[in-house]
Coordinates of C-alpha atoms and ligand atoms in Angstrom, one line a residue:
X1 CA 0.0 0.0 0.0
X2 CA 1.2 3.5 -0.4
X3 CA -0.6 6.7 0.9
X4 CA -2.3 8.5 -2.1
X5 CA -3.1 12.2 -1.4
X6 CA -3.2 13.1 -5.2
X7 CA -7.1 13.7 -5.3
X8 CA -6.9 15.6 -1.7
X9 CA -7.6 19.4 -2.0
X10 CA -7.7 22.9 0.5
X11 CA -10.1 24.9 -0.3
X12 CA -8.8 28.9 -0.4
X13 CA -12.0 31.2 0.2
X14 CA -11.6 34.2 0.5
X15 CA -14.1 37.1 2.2
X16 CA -15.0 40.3 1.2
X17 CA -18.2 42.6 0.6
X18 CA -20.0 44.4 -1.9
X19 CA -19.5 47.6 -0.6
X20 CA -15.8 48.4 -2.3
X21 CA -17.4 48.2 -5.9
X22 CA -16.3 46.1 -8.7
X23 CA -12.8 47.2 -9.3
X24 CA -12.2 46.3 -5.6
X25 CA -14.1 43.0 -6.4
X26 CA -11.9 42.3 -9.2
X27 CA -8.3 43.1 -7.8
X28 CA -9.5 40.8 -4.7
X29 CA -10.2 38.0 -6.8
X30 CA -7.0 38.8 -8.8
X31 CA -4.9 38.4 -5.6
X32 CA -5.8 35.7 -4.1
X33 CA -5.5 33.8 -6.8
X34 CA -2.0 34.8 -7.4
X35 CA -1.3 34.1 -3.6
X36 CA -3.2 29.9 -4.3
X37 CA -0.8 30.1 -6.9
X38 CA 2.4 30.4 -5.0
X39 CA 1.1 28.7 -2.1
X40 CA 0.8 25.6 -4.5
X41 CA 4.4 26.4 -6.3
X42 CA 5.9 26.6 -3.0
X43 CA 6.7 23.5 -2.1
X44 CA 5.4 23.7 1.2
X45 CA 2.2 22.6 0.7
X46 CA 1.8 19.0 -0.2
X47 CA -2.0 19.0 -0.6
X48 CA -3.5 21.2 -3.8
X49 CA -4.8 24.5 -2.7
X50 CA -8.2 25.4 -5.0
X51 CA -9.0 28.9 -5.4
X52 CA -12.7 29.5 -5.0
X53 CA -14.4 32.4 -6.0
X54 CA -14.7 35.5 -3.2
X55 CA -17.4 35.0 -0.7
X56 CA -19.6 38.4 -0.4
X57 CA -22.9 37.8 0.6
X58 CA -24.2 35.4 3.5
X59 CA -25.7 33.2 0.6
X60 CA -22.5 32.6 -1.7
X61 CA -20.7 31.5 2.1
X62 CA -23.3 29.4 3.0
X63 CA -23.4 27.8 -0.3
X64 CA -19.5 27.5 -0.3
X65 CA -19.6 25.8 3.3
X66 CA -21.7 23.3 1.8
X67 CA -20.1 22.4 -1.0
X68 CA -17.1 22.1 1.5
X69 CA -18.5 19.8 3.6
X70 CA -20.1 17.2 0.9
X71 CA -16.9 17.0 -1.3
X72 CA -15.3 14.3 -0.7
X73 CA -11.5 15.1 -2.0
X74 CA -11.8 18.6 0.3
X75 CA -10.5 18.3 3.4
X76 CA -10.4 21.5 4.8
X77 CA -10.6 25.0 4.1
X78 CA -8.5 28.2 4.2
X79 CA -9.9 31.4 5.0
X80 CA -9.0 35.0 4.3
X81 CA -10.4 38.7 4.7
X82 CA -8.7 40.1 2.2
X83 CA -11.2 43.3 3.0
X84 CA -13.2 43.3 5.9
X85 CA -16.1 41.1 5.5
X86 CA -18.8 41.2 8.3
X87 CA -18.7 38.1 10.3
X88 CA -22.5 37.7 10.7
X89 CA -22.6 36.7 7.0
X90 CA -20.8 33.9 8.3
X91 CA -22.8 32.8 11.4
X92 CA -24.8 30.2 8.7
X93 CA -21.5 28.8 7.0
X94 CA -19.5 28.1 10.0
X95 CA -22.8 25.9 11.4
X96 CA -22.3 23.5 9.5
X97 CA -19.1 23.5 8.0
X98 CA -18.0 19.7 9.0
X99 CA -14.2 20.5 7.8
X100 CA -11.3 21.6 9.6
X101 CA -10.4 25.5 9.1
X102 CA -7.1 27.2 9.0
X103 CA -7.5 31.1 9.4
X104 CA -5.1 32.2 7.1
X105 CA -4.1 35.8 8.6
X106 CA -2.2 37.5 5.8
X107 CA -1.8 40.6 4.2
X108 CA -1.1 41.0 -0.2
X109 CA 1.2 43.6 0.0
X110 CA 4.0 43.1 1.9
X111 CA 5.5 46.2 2.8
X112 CA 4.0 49.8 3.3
X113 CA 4.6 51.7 0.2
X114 CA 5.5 54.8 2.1
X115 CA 5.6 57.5 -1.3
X116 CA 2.1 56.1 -2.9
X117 CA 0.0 54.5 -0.2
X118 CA -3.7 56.1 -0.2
X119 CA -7.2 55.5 0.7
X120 CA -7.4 52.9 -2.1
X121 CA -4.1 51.2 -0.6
X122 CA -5.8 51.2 2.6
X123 CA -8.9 49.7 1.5
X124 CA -8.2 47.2 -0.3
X125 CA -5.1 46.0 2.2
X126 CA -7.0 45.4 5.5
X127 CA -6.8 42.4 6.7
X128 CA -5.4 43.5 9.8
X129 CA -9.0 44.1 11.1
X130 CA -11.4 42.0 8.2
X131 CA -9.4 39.0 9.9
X132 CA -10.0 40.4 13.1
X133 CA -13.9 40.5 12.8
X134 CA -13.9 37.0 11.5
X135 CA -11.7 35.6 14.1
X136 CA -14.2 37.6 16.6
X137 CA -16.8 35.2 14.9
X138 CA -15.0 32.1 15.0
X139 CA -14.4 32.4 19.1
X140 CA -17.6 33.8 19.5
X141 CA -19.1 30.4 17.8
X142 CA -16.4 28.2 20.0
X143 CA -14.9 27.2 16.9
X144 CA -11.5 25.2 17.1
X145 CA -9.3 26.2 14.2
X146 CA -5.8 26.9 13.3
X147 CA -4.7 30.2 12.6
X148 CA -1.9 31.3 11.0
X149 CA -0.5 35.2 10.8
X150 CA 2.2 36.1 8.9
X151 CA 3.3 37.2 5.2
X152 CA 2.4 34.9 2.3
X153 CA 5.4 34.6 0.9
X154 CA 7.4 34.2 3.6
X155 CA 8.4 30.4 3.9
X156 CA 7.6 30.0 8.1
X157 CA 4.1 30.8 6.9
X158 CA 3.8 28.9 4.3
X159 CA 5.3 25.7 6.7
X160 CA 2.9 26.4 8.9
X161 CA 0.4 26.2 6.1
X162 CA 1.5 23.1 5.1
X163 CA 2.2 21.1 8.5
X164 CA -1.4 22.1 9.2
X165 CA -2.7 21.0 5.6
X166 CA -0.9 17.5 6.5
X167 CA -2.8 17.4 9.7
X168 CA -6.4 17.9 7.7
X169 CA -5.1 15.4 5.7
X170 CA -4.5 12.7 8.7
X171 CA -8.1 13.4 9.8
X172 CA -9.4 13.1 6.9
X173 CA -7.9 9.4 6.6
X174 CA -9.3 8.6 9.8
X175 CA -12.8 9.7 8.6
X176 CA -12.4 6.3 6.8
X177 CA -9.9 4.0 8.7
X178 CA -11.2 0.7 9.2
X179 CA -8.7 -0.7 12.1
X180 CA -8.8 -4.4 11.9
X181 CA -8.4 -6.1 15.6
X182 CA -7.2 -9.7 15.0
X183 CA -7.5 -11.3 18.5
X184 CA -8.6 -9.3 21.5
X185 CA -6.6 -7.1 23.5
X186 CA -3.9 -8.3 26.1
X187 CA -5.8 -10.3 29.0
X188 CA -6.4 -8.0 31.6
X189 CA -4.2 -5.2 30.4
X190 CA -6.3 -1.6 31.2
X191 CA -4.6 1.4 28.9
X192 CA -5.2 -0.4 25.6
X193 CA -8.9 -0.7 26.3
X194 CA -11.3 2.2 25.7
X195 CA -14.5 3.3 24.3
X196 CA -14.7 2.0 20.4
X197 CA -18.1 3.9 19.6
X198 CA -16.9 6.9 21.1
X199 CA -13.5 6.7 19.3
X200 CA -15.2 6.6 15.8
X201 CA -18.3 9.2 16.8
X202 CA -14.7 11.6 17.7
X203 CA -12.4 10.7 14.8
X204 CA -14.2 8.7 12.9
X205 CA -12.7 5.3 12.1
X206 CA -14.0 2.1 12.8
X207 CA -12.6 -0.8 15.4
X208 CA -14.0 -4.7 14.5
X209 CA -12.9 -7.6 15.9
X210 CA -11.3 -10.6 13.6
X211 CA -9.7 -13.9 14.2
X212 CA -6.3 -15.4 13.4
X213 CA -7.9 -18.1 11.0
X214 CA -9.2 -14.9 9.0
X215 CA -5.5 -14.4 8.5
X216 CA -5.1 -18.8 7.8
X217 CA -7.9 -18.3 5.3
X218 CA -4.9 -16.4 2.9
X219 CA -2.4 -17.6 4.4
X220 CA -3.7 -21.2 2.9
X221 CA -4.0 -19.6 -0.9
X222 CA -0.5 -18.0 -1.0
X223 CA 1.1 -18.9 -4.4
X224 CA 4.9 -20.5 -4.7
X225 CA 5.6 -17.6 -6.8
X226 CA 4.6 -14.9 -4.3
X227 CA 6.3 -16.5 -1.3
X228 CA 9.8 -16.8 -3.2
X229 CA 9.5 -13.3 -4.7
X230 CA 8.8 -11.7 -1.0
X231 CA 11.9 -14.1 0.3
X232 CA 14.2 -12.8 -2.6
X233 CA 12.8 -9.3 -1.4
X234 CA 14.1 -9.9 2.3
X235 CA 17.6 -10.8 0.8
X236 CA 17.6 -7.8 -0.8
X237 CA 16.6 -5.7 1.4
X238 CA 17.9 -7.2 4.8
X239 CA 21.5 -8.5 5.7
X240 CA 19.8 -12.1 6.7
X241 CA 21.8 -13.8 9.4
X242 CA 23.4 -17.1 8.4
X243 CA 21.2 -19.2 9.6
X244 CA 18.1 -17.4 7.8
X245 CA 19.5 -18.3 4.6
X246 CA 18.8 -20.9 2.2
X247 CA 19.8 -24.3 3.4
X248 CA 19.9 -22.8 7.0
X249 CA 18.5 -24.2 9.9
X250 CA 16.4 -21.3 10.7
X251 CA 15.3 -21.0 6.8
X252 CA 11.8 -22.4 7.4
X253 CA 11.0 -20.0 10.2
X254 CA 11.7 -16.9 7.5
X255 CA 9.4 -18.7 5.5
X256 CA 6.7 -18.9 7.9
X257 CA 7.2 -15.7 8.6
X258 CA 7.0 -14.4 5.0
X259 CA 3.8 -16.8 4.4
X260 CA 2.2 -14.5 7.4
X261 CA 3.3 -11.2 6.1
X262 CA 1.2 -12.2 2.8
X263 CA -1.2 -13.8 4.1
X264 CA -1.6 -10.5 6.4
X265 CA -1.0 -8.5 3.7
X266 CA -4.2 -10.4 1.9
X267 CA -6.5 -10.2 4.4
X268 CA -5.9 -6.2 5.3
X269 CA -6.4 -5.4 1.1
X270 CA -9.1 -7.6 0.8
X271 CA -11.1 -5.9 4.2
X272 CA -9.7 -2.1 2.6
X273 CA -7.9 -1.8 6.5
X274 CA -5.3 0.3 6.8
X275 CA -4.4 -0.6 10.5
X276 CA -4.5 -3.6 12.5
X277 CA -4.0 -4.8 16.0
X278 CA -2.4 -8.7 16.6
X279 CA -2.0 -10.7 19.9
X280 CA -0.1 -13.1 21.4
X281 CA -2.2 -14.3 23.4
X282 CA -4.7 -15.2 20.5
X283 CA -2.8 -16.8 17.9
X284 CA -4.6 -19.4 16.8
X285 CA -2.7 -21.2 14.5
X286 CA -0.5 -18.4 13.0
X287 CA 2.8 -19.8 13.9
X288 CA 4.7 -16.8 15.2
X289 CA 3.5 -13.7 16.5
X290 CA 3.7 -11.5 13.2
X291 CA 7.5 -9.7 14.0
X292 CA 9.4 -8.5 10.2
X293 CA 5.5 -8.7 9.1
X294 CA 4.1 -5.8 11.2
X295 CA 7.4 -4.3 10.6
X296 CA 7.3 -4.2 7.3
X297 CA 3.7 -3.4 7.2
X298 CA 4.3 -0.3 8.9
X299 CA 6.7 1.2 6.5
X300 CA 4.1 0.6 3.8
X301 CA 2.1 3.1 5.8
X302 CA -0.3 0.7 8.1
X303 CA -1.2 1.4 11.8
X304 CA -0.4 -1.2 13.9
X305 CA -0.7 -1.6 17.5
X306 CA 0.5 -4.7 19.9
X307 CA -1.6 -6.5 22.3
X308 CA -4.9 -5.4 20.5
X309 CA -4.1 -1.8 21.0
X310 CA -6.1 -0.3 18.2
X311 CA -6.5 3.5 19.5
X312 CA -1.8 3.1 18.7
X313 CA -3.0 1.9 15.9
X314 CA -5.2 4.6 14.7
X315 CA -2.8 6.9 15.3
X316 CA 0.2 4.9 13.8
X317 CA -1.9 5.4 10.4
X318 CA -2.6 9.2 11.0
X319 CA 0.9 10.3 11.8
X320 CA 2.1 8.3 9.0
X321 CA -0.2 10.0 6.8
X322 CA 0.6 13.3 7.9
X323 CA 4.7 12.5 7.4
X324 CA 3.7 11.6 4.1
X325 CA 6.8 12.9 1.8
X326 CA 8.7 13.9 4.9
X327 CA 11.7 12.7 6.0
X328 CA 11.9 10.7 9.6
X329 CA 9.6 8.0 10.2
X330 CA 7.1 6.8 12.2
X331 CA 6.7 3.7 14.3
X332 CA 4.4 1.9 17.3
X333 CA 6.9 2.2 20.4
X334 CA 7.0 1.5 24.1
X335 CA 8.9 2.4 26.5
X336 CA 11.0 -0.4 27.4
X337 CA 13.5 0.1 29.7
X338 CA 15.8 2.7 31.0
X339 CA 19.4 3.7 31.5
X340 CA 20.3 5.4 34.6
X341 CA 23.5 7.4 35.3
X342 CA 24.5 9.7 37.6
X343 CA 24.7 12.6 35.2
X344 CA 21.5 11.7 33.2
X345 CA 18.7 8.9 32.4
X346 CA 17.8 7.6 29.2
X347 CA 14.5 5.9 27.7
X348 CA 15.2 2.5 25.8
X349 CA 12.0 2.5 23.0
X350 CA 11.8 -0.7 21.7
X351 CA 8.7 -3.6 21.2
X352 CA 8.8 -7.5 22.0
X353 CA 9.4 -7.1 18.0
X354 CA 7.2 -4.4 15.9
X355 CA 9.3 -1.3 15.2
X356 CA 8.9 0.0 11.9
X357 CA 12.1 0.8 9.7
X358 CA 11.3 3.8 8.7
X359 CA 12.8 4.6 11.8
X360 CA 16.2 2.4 11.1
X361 CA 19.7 4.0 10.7
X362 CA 20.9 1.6 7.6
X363 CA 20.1 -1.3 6.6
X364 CA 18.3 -3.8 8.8
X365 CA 19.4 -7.1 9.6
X366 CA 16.6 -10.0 10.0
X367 CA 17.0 -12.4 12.6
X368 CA 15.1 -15.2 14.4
X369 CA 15.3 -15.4 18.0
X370 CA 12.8 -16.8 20.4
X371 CA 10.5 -14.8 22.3
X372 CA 9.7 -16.2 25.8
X373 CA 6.1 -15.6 25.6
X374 CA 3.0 -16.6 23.7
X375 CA 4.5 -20.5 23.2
X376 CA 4.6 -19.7 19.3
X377 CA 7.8 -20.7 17.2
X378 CA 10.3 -18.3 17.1
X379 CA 9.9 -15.1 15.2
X380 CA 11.6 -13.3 12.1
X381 CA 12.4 -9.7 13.1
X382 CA 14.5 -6.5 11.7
X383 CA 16.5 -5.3 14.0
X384 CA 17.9 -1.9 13.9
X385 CA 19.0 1.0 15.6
X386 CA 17.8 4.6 15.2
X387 CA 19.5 7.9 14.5
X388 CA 19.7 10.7 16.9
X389 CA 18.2 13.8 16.3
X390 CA 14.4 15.2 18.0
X391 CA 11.3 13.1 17.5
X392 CA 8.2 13.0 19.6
X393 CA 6.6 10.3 21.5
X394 CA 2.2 10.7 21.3
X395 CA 0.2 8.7 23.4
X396 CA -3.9 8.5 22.7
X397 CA -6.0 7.5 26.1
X398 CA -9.3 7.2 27.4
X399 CA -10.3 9.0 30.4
X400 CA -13.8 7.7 30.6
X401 CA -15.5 10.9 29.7
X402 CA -12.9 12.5 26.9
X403 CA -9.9 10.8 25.0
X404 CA -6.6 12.6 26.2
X405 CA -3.3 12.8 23.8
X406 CA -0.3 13.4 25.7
X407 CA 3.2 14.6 23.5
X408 CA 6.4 14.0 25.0
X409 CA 8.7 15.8 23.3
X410 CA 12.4 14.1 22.9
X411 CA 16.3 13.7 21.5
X412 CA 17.2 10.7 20.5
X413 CA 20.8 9.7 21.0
X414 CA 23.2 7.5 20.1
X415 CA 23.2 3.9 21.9
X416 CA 26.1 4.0 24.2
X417 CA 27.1 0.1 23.3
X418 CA 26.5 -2.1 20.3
X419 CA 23.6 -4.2 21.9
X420 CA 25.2 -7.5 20.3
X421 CA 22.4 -9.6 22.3
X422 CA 19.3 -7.5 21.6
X423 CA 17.7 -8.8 19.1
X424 CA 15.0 -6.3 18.8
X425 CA 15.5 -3.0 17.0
X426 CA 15.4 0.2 19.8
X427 CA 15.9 3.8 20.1
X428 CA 17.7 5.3 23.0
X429 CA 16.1 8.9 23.9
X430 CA 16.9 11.6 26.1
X431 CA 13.2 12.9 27.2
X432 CA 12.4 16.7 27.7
X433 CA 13.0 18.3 29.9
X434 CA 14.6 15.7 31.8
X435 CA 13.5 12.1 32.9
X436 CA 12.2 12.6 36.3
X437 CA 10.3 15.7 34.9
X438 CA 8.8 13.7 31.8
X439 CA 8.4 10.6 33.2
X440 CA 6.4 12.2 36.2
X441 CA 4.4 14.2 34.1
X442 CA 3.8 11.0 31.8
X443 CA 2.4 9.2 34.7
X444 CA 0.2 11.9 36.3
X445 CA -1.5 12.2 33.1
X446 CA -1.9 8.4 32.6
X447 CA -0.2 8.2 29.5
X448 CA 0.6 4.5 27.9
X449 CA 3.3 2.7 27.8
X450 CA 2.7 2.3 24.1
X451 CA 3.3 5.5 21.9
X452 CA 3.3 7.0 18.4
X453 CA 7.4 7.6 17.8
X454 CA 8.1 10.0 15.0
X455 CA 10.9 11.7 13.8
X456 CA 9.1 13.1 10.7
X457 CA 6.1 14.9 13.3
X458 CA 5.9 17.8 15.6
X459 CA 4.6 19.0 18.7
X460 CA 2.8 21.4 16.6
X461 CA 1.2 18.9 13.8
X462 CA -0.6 17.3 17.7
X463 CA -1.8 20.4 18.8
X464 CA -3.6 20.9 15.2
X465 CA -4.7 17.7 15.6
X466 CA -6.1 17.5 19.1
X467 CA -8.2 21.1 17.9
X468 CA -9.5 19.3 14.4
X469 CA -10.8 16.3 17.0
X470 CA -11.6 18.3 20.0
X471 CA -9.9 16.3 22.5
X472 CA -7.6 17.2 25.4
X473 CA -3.8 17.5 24.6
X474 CA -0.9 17.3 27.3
X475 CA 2.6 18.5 26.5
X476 CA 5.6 17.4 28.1
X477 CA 8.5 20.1 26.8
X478 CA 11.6 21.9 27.7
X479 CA 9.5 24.1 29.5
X480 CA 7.2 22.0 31.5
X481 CA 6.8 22.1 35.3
X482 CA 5.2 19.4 37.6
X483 CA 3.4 22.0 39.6
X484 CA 2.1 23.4 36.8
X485 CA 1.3 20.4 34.7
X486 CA -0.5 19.0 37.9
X487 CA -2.4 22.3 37.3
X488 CA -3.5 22.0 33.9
X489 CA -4.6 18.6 34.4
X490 CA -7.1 20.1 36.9
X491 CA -8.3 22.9 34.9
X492 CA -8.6 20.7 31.7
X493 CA -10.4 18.0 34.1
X494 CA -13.3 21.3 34.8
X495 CA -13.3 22.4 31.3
X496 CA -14.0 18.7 29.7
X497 CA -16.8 18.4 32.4
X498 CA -18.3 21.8 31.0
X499 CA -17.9 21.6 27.2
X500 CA -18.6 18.1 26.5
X501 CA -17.4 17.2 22.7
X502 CA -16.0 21.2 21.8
X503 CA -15.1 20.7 17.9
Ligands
MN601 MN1 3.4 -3.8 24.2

């Protein structure tokens, strides 16, 4: 599978009024489309921007909103008062826009033209206040958008632009996502569970249950042909450890473990699921628990989630969609274990085997080992390390009356010895602001021991998405404080009781 965004679009509306007269009206129009125009050649902006024709009467937005909302390839819009447009013309549009907004606050001209500027300048340049009655509108209607201030051409805006563009693009997948749960979650395990008809009435996808001999069923109709073809892919891809080659003793466990990946592979196409949750603990009669499968799944731009964790899932799929074209990487994660020294503690990230390479530094090497739980054969796995350099760690919960998504902001570093007897790819990180600070905060705000890890995502790219889904967001930074933390977690715990479902 690959991520197609090809058909996506933005939608670029612009306000205005008919008060200016039809010169006015035409420059307007003129503008903006010259600004879609460069947004698009930019670079920046990986979904296409559409111009739409200026908005001047409460009818044409209305009708606009609409349109908006049915279409299926828009997934958000972009507003701008080019000229003051009264926000009460709005008040109808906004209802029942269903599609993320980004408030584009911008300005044509760049700077004053201090010889020639005159009334006419002034009027038609004034989106310093047009955007200020319509972001009176938006707060006055409790609306959660992004906004975004700052010169069109200048590229900080324009990244802006586009990180939040990739964020309408993430929701928008979810609107879809069919997460596929083969097995149950892990027996009596409590911060993988949650509300599944509550997660899809908030963002949308869909959580059903499946079994392992759904997986047998293709597993049973995989062709010679397929089966050596993905085995020659492995060799090429992977340095394959002696025994994993052909004529070695471990050969037939690769080859289970490729006849899962397509038989996996099968059963997610043929269901259209673009994330999926295995167990150990329910099996059946797969004969490993699915290690280089999930792996490689991943990088193909799947969700996945151990131990029937679907909500990791469902965000494994969105983040990758939002790195889509970036650099970085994006994997399921858990904290693992730690390394304590007098100066400074480190996090080891790593899973019993599904880390996605995207993430790897190099080229994997594939490995068998056995795993010491589930009473499976042993698995096929890539191992790997990472490379240093910030990523984030995102963790999606359910507090009973509200999903919470906590960030933990962190450096990854260097592993400080070669590991020659872990046989599980990891990522050593140095969590903001410090350990004790970040692990406390994790805690208090109940975050999982599973995570989103991405190098390709920001802090930022969260906080547009918690606003698009209305949930609560936690951020654990270089400037975070326990006092304070403890504090917000308080306040947020009032305001989720008040303003049930704010979107
Ligand atoms: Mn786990």
């Amino acid at each position: 599978m690959k991520i197609d965004i090809a058909a996506k679009e933005v939608w670029f509306l612009t306000g205005s009024q008919h008060l200016y007269g039809e010169e006015t009206l035409n420059q307007v129009a003129a503008n903006a489309q010259e600004m879609v125009k460069g947004l698009n050649a930019s670079g920046q902006v990986p979904v296409k921007l559409v111009y739409k024709p200026t908005v001047k009467t409460p009818s044409e937005i209305t009708d606009t909103c609409q349109a908006a909302s049915a279409d299926k390839n828009c997934i958000g819009i972009i507003t701008w008062m080019h000229t003051f447009s009264p926000a009460k013309m709005w008040i109808k549009g906004l209802s029942i826009l269903t599609k993320p907004l980004c408030h584009l606050h911008t300005q044509f001209n760049a700077a004053v033209p201090w010889n020639t500027i005159d009334m006419d300048f002034m009027n038609l340049n004034q989106s310093a206040h047009g955007d200020r009655e319509f972001g009176f509108m938006m707060s006055r209607m409790r609306k959660k958008r992004k906004v975004v201030v700052g010169h069109w051409q200048s590229e900080r805006m324009q990244q802006k632009l586009g990180n939040w563009t990739r964020v309408a693009l993430g929701w928008d997948d979810l609107q879809n996502l069919k997460v596929a749960r083969i097995g149950d979650n892990m027996r009596e395990v409590a911060v993988t569970e949650g509300d599944k008809v509550e997660a899809q009435m908030r963002f949308g996808f869909s959580v059903n249950g499946y079994d392992s001999s759904d997986v047998m069923a293709h597993i049973h109709n995989i062709s010679d042909q397929d089966l050596n073809h993905l085995l020659r892919e492995y060799e090429e891809m992977y340095t394959l450890s002696a025994s994993l080659k052909e004529g070695g003793n471990q050969r037939s466990s690769l080859v289970d473990a490729a006849k899962i990946e397509l038989g996996l592979r099968g059963f997610l196409e043929e269901g259209g699921f673009h994330a999926f949750t295995d167990t150990f603990e329910n099996l059946g009669e797969l004969k490993q628990l699915p290690g280089i499968a999930a792996q490689r799944l991943m990088a193909d731009g799947y969700g996945f989630g151990g131990e029937g964790d679907w909500k990791t899932a469902a965000m494994v799929r969105a983040l990758k969609v939002m790195a889509v074209g970036l650099e970085g990487g994006t994997s399921f994660m858990e904290d693992y274990t730690y390394h304590f020294t007098p100066e400074k503690a480190y996090v080891m990230g790593s899973h019993m085997l599904e880390i996605c390479p995207s993430i790897a530094d190099g080229r994997p090497t594939c490995e068998v080992h056995p795993l010491g739980i589930g009473g499976k054969q042993d698995p096929a796995r890539l191992v790997f390390n990472s490379p240093a350099g910030p990523a984030i760690n995102a963790s999606l919960v359910d507090m009973g009356n509200r999903f919470r998504l906590i960030v933990n902001e962190v450096e990854a570093v260097k592993p400080m010895g070669d590991l020659p007897k872990l046989p599980v790819a990891r990522v050593l990180w140095d969590a903001k602001p410090d350990l004790e600070t970040a692990a406390t905060a994790w805690i208090l705000a109940g975050g999982a021991h599973h995570t989103v890890y991405s190098r390709a995502i920001t802090t930022e790219f969260m906080e547009d998405f918690a606003d698009m889904a209305g949930i609560e967001l936690l951020v654990i930074d270089k400037a975070t404080n326990i006092r304070n933390f403890k504090d917000t977690i308080n306040a947020n715990e009032a305001y989720f009781q008040l303003f049930q479902h704010g979107r």
